[in-house]
Coordinates of C-alpha atoms in Angstrom, one line a residue:
M6 CA 12.1 13.2 -42.3
I7 CA 14.1 12.0 -39.5
F8 CA 11.8 9.1 -38.9
K9 CA 12.1 7.8 -42.6
R10 CA 15.7 7.7 -42.0
I11 CA 15.2 5.7 -38.5
I12 CA 13.1 3.3 -40.3
K13 CA 15.0 3.0 -43.4
T14 CA 18.1 1.9 -41.2
Y15 CA 16.2 -0.4 -39.1
R16 CA 14.8 -1.8 -42.6
N17 CA 18.3 -2.3 -43.7
S18 CA 20.1 -3.7 -40.3
F19 CA 17.6 -6.3 -40.4
A20 CA 16.8 -6.5 -44.5
G21 CA 17.5 -10.4 -45.7
L22 CA 16.8 -12.3 -42.4
P23 CA 14.4 -15.2 -43.1
R24 CA 10.8 -15.4 -42.6
D25 CA 11.1 -17.5 -39.3
A26 CA 13.6 -15.1 -37.7
W27 CA 10.7 -12.4 -37.5
L28 CA 8.4 -14.6 -36.7
L29 CA 10.6 -15.6 -33.6
A30 CA 11.1 -11.7 -32.5
L31 CA 7.2 -11.4 -32.5
T32 CA 6.9 -14.2 -30.7
L33 CA 9.5 -12.8 -28.4
F34 CA 7.5 -9.1 -28.3
I35 CA 4.4 -10.9 -27.4
N36 CA 6.4 -12.6 -24.5
R37 CA 7.9 -9.6 -22.9
A38 CA 4.6 -7.2 -23.9
G39 CA 2.8 -9.4 -22.0
S40 CA 5.4 -9.5 -18.9
M41 CA 3.7 -5.5 -18.7
V42 CA 1.7 -7.6 -16.0
L43 CA 4.7 -7.2 -13.7
F44 CA 5.1 -3.4 -13.9
F45 CA 1.8 -3.2 -12.2
L46 CA 1.7 -5.9 -9.7
S47 CA 3.1 -4.3 -6.9
L48 CA 0.5 -1.6 -6.9
Y49 CA -1.9 -4.5 -7.7
L50 CA -0.8 -6.7 -4.3
T51 CA -0.7 -3.7 -2.0
Q52 CA -3.7 -1.4 -3.5
K53 CA -6.2 -4.3 -4.3
L54 CA -5.4 -7.2 -2.3
G55 CA -3.8 -5.3 0.8
F56 CA -0.4 -7.2 0.8
T57 CA 2.4 -5.4 2.6
V58 CA 5.2 -3.8 1.1
A59 CA 7.4 -6.7 2.4
E60 CA 4.9 -9.2 1.4
V61 CA 5.3 -7.8 -2.2
G62 CA 8.9 -7.6 -1.8
Q63 CA 8.6 -11.7 -1.5
M64 CA 6.3 -11.7 -4.3
I65 CA 8.7 -10.1 -6.5
S66 CA 11.8 -12.7 -5.5
I67 CA 9.3 -15.5 -6.2
Y68 CA 8.7 -14.2 -9.4
G69 CA 12.9 -14.4 -9.9
L70 CA 13.2 -17.6 -8.6
G71 CA 10.6 -19.3 -11.0
S72 CA 11.7 -17.1 -14.0
L73 CA 15.7 -18.6 -12.9
I74 CA 14.1 -22.1 -12.9
G75 CA 12.1 -21.3 -16.2
A76 CA 14.9 -20.6 -18.0
Y77 CA 17.3 -23.3 -17.0
G78 CA 14.3 -25.6 -17.4
G79 CA 13.4 -24.2 -21.0
G80 CA 16.8 -25.0 -22.5
W81 CA 16.5 -28.4 -20.6
L82 CA 12.6 -28.8 -22.3
T83 CA 14.4 -27.3 -25.6
D84 CA 16.6 -30.4 -25.8
K85 CA 13.6 -32.8 -25.1
M86 CA 10.9 -31.4 -26.8
G87 CA 12.2 -29.1 -29.3
S88 CA 12.3 -24.9 -29.6
I89 CA 8.9 -24.4 -31.2
R90 CA 7.0 -26.7 -28.8
V91 CA 8.6 -25.0 -25.9
Q92 CA 7.7 -21.8 -27.1
Y93 CA 4.1 -22.7 -27.9
F94 CA 3.1 -24.1 -24.4
S95 CA 5.7 -21.6 -22.9
L96 CA 2.9 -18.5 -24.4
V97 CA -0.3 -20.7 -23.9
L98 CA 0.5 -21.8 -20.2
S99 CA 1.9 -18.2 -19.6
A100 CA -1.5 -16.7 -20.5
I101 CA -3.4 -18.8 -18.8
G102 CA -1.2 -18.6 -15.5
Y103 CA -1.6 -14.5 -15.8
L104 CA -5.4 -15.3 -16.3
V105 CA -5.4 -17.7 -13.2
L106 CA -3.5 -14.9 -11.2
A107 CA -6.5 -12.6 -11.3
Y108 CA -8.5 -15.0 -9.0
M109 CA -6.1 -16.0 -6.5
T110 CA -6.5 -13.6 -3.1
T111 CA -4.6 -15.2 -0.6
Y112 CA -1.1 -14.7 -0.1
F113 CA 0.1 -18.3 -0.6
S114 CA -2.6 -19.0 -3.5
F115 CA -1.1 -15.9 -5.3
A116 CA 2.5 -17.2 -4.5
I117 CA 1.8 -20.4 -6.1
V118 CA 0.3 -19.3 -9.3
L119 CA 2.7 -16.4 -9.3
F120 CA 6.0 -19.0 -8.9
F121 CA 4.6 -21.5 -11.7
T122 CA 3.6 -18.9 -14.1
A123 CA 7.3 -17.5 -14.3
I124 CA 8.9 -20.8 -15.0
V125 CA 6.7 -21.3 -18.2
N126 CA 6.9 -18.0 -19.2
D127 CA 10.4 -17.5 -19.2
A128 CA 11.0 -21.1 -20.7
L129 CA 10.3 -19.1 -23.9
R130 CA 13.6 -17.7 -23.8
P131 CA 16.3 -20.5 -24.3
A132 CA 13.9 -22.0 -26.6
N133 CA 13.7 -18.9 -28.5
N134 CA 17.4 -18.6 -29.0
T135 CA 17.9 -22.2 -30.1
A136 CA 15.2 -21.5 -32.7
I137 CA 16.8 -18.3 -33.8
S138 CA 20.0 -20.0 -34.2
E139 CA 18.4 -23.1 -36.4
V140 CA 17.0 -20.7 -38.9
C141 CA 19.4 -18.3 -39.3
P142 CA 22.5 -19.3 -41.3
P143 CA 25.8 -18.7 -39.3
E144 CA 26.1 -15.1 -41.5
L145 CA 23.2 -13.8 -40.4
R146 CA 22.9 -15.1 -36.8
S147 CA 24.1 -11.6 -35.1
R148 CA 21.6 -9.7 -37.0
G149 CA 18.8 -12.7 -35.9
F150 CA 19.9 -11.9 -32.1
A151 CA 19.9 -8.1 -32.7
L152 CA 16.5 -8.4 -33.8
N153 CA 15.2 -10.7 -31.2
R154 CA 16.8 -8.5 -28.6
L155 CA 15.4 -5.1 -30.4
A156 CA 12.0 -7.1 -29.9
I157 CA 12.1 -7.7 -26.3
N158 CA 13.5 -3.9 -25.6
V159 CA 10.2 -2.8 -27.9
G160 CA 8.3 -5.4 -26.1
I161 CA 9.0 -4.0 -22.4
S162 CA 8.8 -0.6 -23.7
I163 CA 5.4 -0.7 -25.3
G164 CA 3.8 -3.5 -22.6
P165 CA 3.4 -1.5 -19.5
A166 CA 2.2 1.7 -21.9
V167 CA -0.3 -0.4 -23.2
G168 CA -1.4 -2.0 -19.5
G169 CA -1.7 1.3 -18.7
F170 CA -4.2 2.5 -21.4
L171 CA -5.9 -0.9 -20.2
A172 CA -5.9 0.1 -16.9
L173 CA -7.5 3.3 -17.4

């Protein structure tokens, strides 16, 4: 009974949004769920690759720096290439980057690939925000952004759980 009410509330909150807004939210959900790799990064680097805790901290910082550059660069690229293209390339190149990370075994190689993966991964966010503002009319724009925020939160929540299940 309570779950039906919760679902009805969410359905009513986002009813009337354009189909493209839902697809953009799905894109953001996939991007954030795929970031589950970060939750297991420190365990992988210390237990599998033998990195020290200090080196793992540096790796997390490298990822953060790449994210900052990616968010800025994603906005710049969106102005040049368009929001849909940037999102497409971001998703494809992020997937490739995460796959390549599995084959990196040295500190330097892992850091380089992680840095560039962070850049392309976070280039998606400004492109996605631009696309939401383009597909939602002004009266629905705040609800479109709220749907995106929900997609981020659900992706970040579900991603690590799925990752943990896959690890087992």
